Amino acid sequence: MTEYSFKRKKEMYECIICLEKSYETDFCSAGTDNCEHFICEDCVHQYFTNALNDNRYTSYDLIQCPSPGCKEYYVSDQVMDLYFSDTEAEKWWTSAIGSKAYIANKVSCPMENCHAVFDVDFDYTKQCTFAECHECHRGFCITCQTIWHPGKHFY
């Protein structure tokens, strides 16, 4: 008796940036449910780094697909979690926060020589709120982005 092996054939796809072909699992698809364009992991790193210098963005929470005419967006948090190391993601968010673009729910430590970035509930940014940096362990005001000022309210 002859045995047959039914294996699903893996399809090759082409990166829309570098035009290299690879398997679907090697491509970024974070947060783009309706997008059918593929970007390889190497290009997604470069594309997100270049996006920080792109003046068309008023927010870095979402980064538009690089295919001309495509209206879909990559969710930056998801891309960072899946394709960037913790160090790379923190460096990217620090650069993004340092730009003039708005980033929802992200703050960086205002202390000199500390560039920690972390998520903050938006409700806490409406009034002076104490936070302790998870890296340098110094206290600061989330709203004012200065060292903590007990008893003073600037909202």
PDB file of C-alpha atoms in Angstrom:
ATOM      1  CA  MET A   1       0.000   0.000   0.000  1.00  0.00           C
ATOM      2  CA  THR A   2       1.292   3.439  -0.888  1.00  0.00           C
ATOM      3  CA  GLU A   3       1.256   6.157   1.748  1.00  0.00           C
ATOM      4  CA  TYR A   4       0.461   9.679   0.721  1.00  0.00           C
ATOM      5  CA  SER A   5       1.545  12.695   2.637  1.00  0.00           C
ATOM      6  CA  PHE A   6      -0.678  15.727   2.312  1.00  0.00           C
ATOM      7  CA  LYS A   7       1.373  18.768   3.174  1.00  0.00           C
ATOM      8  CA  ARG A   8       0.064  22.226   2.704  1.00  0.00           C
ATOM      9  CA  LYS A   9       2.256  24.016   0.235  1.00  0.00           C
ATOM     10  CA  LYS A  10       3.790  27.128   1.754  1.00  0.00           C
ATOM     11  CA  GLU A  11       3.297  30.153  -0.413  1.00  0.00           C
ATOM     12  CA  MET A  12       5.986  32.701  -1.125  1.00  0.00           C
ATOM     13  CA  TYR A  13       5.168  36.394  -0.904  1.00  0.00           C
ATOM     14  CA  GLU A  14       7.030  39.495  -2.023  1.00  0.00           C
ATOM     15  CA  CYS A  15       7.954  42.372   0.290  1.00  0.00           C
ATOM     16  CA  ILE A  16       6.510  45.589  -1.157  1.00  0.00           C
ATOM     17  CA  ILE A  17       9.626  47.510  -0.092  1.00  0.00           C
ATOM     18  CA  CYS A  18      12.686  45.379  -0.935  1.00  0.00           C
ATOM     19  CA  LEU A  19      10.878  43.000  -3.342  1.00  0.00           C
ATOM     20  CA  GLU A  20      12.531  39.957  -1.703  1.00  0.00           C
ATOM     21  CA  LYS A  21      10.437  36.800  -1.623  1.00  0.00           C
ATOM     22  CA  SER A  22       9.813  34.865   1.573  1.00  0.00           C
ATOM     23  CA  TYR A  23       7.184  32.836   3.391  1.00  0.00           C
ATOM     24  CA  GLU A  24       4.129  34.525   4.887  1.00  0.00           C
ATOM     25  CA  THR A  25       5.357  33.902   8.453  1.00  0.00           C
ATOM     26  CA  ASP A  26       8.364  36.153   7.799  1.00  0.00           C
ATOM     27  CA  PHE A  27       6.209  39.222   7.173  1.00  0.00           C
ATOM     28  CA  CYS A  28       4.731  41.902   9.405  1.00  0.00           C
ATOM     29  CA  SER A  29       0.949  42.035   9.641  1.00  0.00           C
ATOM     30  CA  ALA A  30       0.413  43.692  13.038  1.00  0.00           C
ATOM     31  CA  GLY A  31      -2.912  45.469  13.169  1.00  0.00           C
ATOM     32  CA  THR A  32      -3.609  45.480   9.448  1.00  0.00           C
ATOM     33  CA  ASP A  33      -6.558  43.092   9.245  1.00  0.00           C
ATOM     34  CA  ASN A  34      -7.749  44.369   5.870  1.00  0.00           C
ATOM     35  CA  CYS A  35      -4.353  44.961   4.261  1.00  0.00           C
ATOM     36  CA  GLU A  36      -2.969  42.439   1.809  1.00  0.00           C
ATOM     37  CA  HIS A  37       0.482  44.009   1.449  1.00  0.00           C
ATOM     38  CA  PHE A  38       3.504  42.248   2.882  1.00  0.00           C
ATOM     39  CA  ILE A  39       6.567  43.830   4.501  1.00  0.00           C
ATOM     40  CA  CYS A  40       9.486  41.661   5.618  1.00  0.00           C
ATOM     41  CA  GLU A  41      10.813  42.010   9.160  1.00  0.00           C
ATOM     42  CA  ASP A  42      13.997  43.789   8.044  1.00  0.00           C
ATOM     43  CA  CYS A  43      12.012  46.373   6.104  1.00  0.00           C
ATOM     44  CA  VAL A  44       9.475  46.921   8.890  1.00  0.00           C
ATOM     45  CA  HIS A  45      12.365  47.954  11.172  1.00  0.00           C
ATOM     46  CA  GLN A  46      13.638  50.440   8.613  1.00  0.00           C
ATOM     47  CA  TYR A  47      10.145  51.668   7.700  1.00  0.00           C
ATOM     48  CA  PHE A  48       9.222  52.399  11.330  1.00  0.00           C
ATOM     49  CA  THR A  49      12.555  54.114  11.945  1.00  0.00           C
ATOM     50  CA  ASN A  50      12.061  56.290   8.859  1.00  0.00           C
ATOM     51  CA  ALA A  51       8.480  57.097   9.925  1.00  0.00           C
ATOM     52  CA  LEU A  52       9.895  59.054  12.869  1.00  0.00           C
ATOM     53  CA  ASN A  53      11.248  61.595  10.374  1.00  0.00           C
ATOM     54  CA  ASP A  54       8.036  61.760   8.347  1.00  0.00           C
ATOM     55  CA  ASN A  55       6.271  65.071   8.967  1.00  0.00           C
ATOM     56  CA  ARG A  56       2.891  63.773   7.794  1.00  0.00           C
ATOM     57  CA  TYR A  57       2.290  61.978  11.098  1.00  0.00           C
ATOM     58  CA  THR A  58       0.646  63.808  13.960  1.00  0.00           C
ATOM     59  CA  SER A  59       0.621  60.566  15.956  1.00  0.00           C
ATOM     60  CA  TYR A  60       2.879  57.527  15.955  1.00  0.00           C
ATOM     61  CA  ASP A  61       0.246  55.214  17.448  1.00  0.00           C
ATOM     62  CA  LEU A  62      -0.589  54.081  13.904  1.00  0.00           C
ATOM     63  CA  ILE A  63       1.771  53.958  10.920  1.00  0.00           C
ATOM     64  CA  GLN A  64       0.270  53.788   7.427  1.00  0.00           C
ATOM     65  CA  CYS A  65       0.993  50.865   5.122  1.00  0.00           C
ATOM     66  CA  PRO A  66       3.764  51.905   2.694  1.00  0.00           C
ATOM     67  CA  SER A  67       1.892  50.714  -0.380  1.00  0.00           C
ATOM     68  CA  PRO A  68       0.722  53.757  -2.395  1.00  0.00           C
ATOM     69  CA  GLY A  69      -3.014  54.246  -2.045  1.00  0.00           C
ATOM     70  CA  CYS A  70      -3.446  51.776   0.825  1.00  0.00           C
ATOM     71  CA  LYS A  71      -5.502  53.231   3.672  1.00  0.00           C
ATOM     72  CA  GLU A  72      -4.606  50.577   6.274  1.00  0.00           C
ATOM     73  CA  TYR A  73      -2.402  51.219   9.310  1.00  0.00           C
ATOM     74  CA  TYR A  74       0.005  49.210  11.422  1.00  0.00           C
ATOM     75  CA  VAL A  75      -0.625  49.424  15.173  1.00  0.00           C
ATOM     76  CA  SER A  76       2.727  50.600  16.545  1.00  0.00           C
ATOM     77  CA  ASP A  77       2.373  48.868  19.929  1.00  0.00           C
ATOM     78  CA  GLN A  78       1.732  45.544  18.196  1.00  0.00           C
ATOM     79  CA  VAL A  79       4.626  45.977  15.771  1.00  0.00           C
ATOM     80  CA  MET A  80       6.968  46.853  18.638  1.00  0.00           C
ATOM     81  CA  ASP A  81       5.844  43.819  20.654  1.00  0.00           C
ATOM     82  CA  LEU A  82       6.223  41.392  17.753  1.00  0.00           C
ATOM     83  CA  TYR A  83       9.177  42.629  15.716  1.00  0.00           C
ATOM     84  CA  PHE A  84      11.376  44.814  17.947  1.00  0.00           C
ATOM     85  CA  SER A  85      13.418  43.826  20.986  1.00  0.00           C
ATOM     86  CA  ASP A  86      12.536  45.582  24.253  1.00  0.00           C
ATOM     87  CA  THR A  87      15.593  47.814  23.859  1.00  0.00           C
ATOM     88  CA  GLU A  88      14.761  48.676  20.239  1.00  0.00           C
ATOM     89  CA  ALA A  89      11.121  49.414  21.110  1.00  0.00           C
ATOM     90  CA  GLU A  90      12.062  51.655  24.020  1.00  0.00           C
ATOM     91  CA  LYS A  91      14.517  53.559  21.809  1.00  0.00           C
ATOM     92  CA  TRP A  92      11.837  53.938  19.104  1.00  0.00           C
ATOM     93  CA  TRP A  93       9.196  55.214  21.557  1.00  0.00           C
ATOM     94  CA  THR A  94      11.722  57.600  23.133  1.00  0.00           C
ATOM     95  CA  SER A  95      12.452  59.072  19.696  1.00  0.00           C
ATOM     96  CA  ALA A  96       8.742  59.233  18.888  1.00  0.00           C
ATOM     97  CA  ILE A  97       7.941  61.034  22.132  1.00  0.00           C
ATOM     98  CA  GLY A  98      10.841  63.426  21.520  1.00  0.00           C
ATOM     99  CA  SER A  99       9.307  64.426  18.212  1.00  0.00           C
ATOM    100  CA  LYS A 100       6.459  66.902  17.955  1.00  0.00           C
ATOM    101  CA  ALA A 101       3.891  64.223  17.199  1.00  0.00           C
ATOM    102  CA  TYR A 102       1.310  63.184  19.756  1.00  0.00           C
ATOM    103  CA  ILE A 103       1.449  59.694  21.201  1.00  0.00           C
ATOM    104  CA  ALA A 104      -1.516  58.507  23.217  1.00  0.00           C
ATOM    105  CA  ASN A 105      -0.800  57.136  26.674  1.00  0.00           C
ATOM    106  CA  LYS A 106       3.011  57.267  26.435  1.00  0.00           C
ATOM    107  CA  VAL A 107       5.292  59.326  28.650  1.00  0.00           C
ATOM    108  CA  SER A 108       9.025  59.392  29.094  1.00  0.00           C
ATOM    109  CA  CYS A 109      10.930  60.031  32.279  1.00  0.00           C
ATOM    110  CA  PRO A 110      11.953  63.716  32.318  1.00  0.00           C
ATOM    111  CA  MET A 111      15.071  63.080  34.399  1.00  0.00           C
ATOM    112  CA  GLU A 112      18.443  63.806  32.845  1.00  0.00           C
ATOM    113  CA  ASN A 113      20.185  60.671  31.560  1.00  0.00           C
ATOM    114  CA  CYS A 114      17.009  58.591  31.860  1.00  0.00           C
ATOM    115  CA  HIS A 115      14.929  57.857  28.801  1.00  0.00           C
ATOM    116  CA  ALA A 116      12.493  55.278  30.127  1.00  0.00           C
ATOM    117  CA  VAL A 117       9.178  55.150  28.281  1.00  0.00           C
ATOM    118  CA  PHE A 118       5.997  53.701  29.680  1.00  0.00           C
ATOM    119  CA  ASP A 119       2.233  53.630  29.291  1.00  0.00           C
ATOM    120  CA  VAL A 120       0.022  55.953  31.326  1.00  0.00           C
ATOM    121  CA  ASP A 121      -3.730  56.036  31.721  1.00  0.00           C
ATOM    122  CA  PHE A 122      -4.861  59.208  29.914  1.00  0.00           C
ATOM    123  CA  ASP A 123      -7.025  60.206  32.912  1.00  0.00           C
ATOM    124  CA  TYR A 124      -3.847  60.707  34.974  1.00  0.00           C
ATOM    125  CA  THR A 125      -2.510  63.316  32.565  1.00  0.00           C
ATOM    126  CA  LYS A 126      -5.356  65.750  33.268  1.00  0.00           C
ATOM    127  CA  GLN A 127      -4.085  66.687  36.718  1.00  0.00           C
ATOM    128  CA  CYS A 128      -0.744  66.667  38.519  1.00  0.00           C
ATOM    129  CA  THR A 129      -0.052  63.032  39.332  1.00  0.00           C
ATOM    130  CA  PHE A 130       2.992  61.427  40.930  1.00  0.00           C
ATOM    131  CA  ALA A 131       4.798  58.636  39.090  1.00  0.00           C
ATOM    132  CA  GLU A 132       7.958  56.731  39.907  1.00  0.00           C
ATOM    133  CA  CYS A 133      10.202  55.868  36.991  1.00  0.00           C
ATOM    134  CA  HIS A 134      10.659  52.119  36.628  1.00  0.00           C
ATOM    135  CA  GLU A 135      14.326  52.590  35.663  1.00  0.00           C
ATOM    136  CA  CYS A 136      15.833  55.464  37.659  1.00  0.00           C
ATOM    137  CA  HIS A 137      13.256  55.201  40.501  1.00  0.00           C
ATOM    138  CA  ARG A 138      12.913  58.966  40.819  1.00  0.00           C
ATOM    139  CA  GLY A 139       9.529  60.633  41.200  1.00  0.00           C
ATOM    140  CA  PHE A 140       8.056  63.053  38.702  1.00  0.00           C
ATOM    141  CA  CYS A 141       4.778  64.702  37.723  1.00  0.00           C
ATOM    142  CA  ILE A 142       3.161  62.982  34.748  1.00  0.00           C
ATOM    143  CA  THR A 143       1.302  66.118  33.661  1.00  0.00           C
ATOM    144  CA  CYS A 144       4.077  68.683  34.031  1.00  0.00           C
ATOM    145  CA  GLN A 145       6.876  66.301  33.006  1.00  0.00           C
ATOM    146  CA  THR A 146       9.095  67.695  35.798  1.00  0.00           C
ATOM    147  CA  ILE A 147      10.426  66.416  39.108  1.00  0.00           C
ATOM    148  CA  TRP A 148       7.633  65.807  41.602  1.00  0.00           C
ATOM    149  CA  HIS A 149       6.305  68.957  43.253  1.00  0.00           C
ATOM    150  CA  PRO A 150       4.287  67.929  46.340  1.00  0.00           C
ATOM    151  CA  GLY A 151       1.576  70.375  47.306  1.00  0.00           C
ATOM    152  CA  LYS A 152       1.790  72.338  44.061  1.00  0.00           C
ATOM    153  CA  HIS A 153      -0.865  71.918  41.408  1.00  0.00           C
ATOM    154  CA  PHE A 154      -0.474  73.413  37.957  1.00  0.00           C
ATOM    155  CA  TYR A 155      -3.491  72.008  36.112  1.00  0.00           C
TER     156      TYR A 155
END
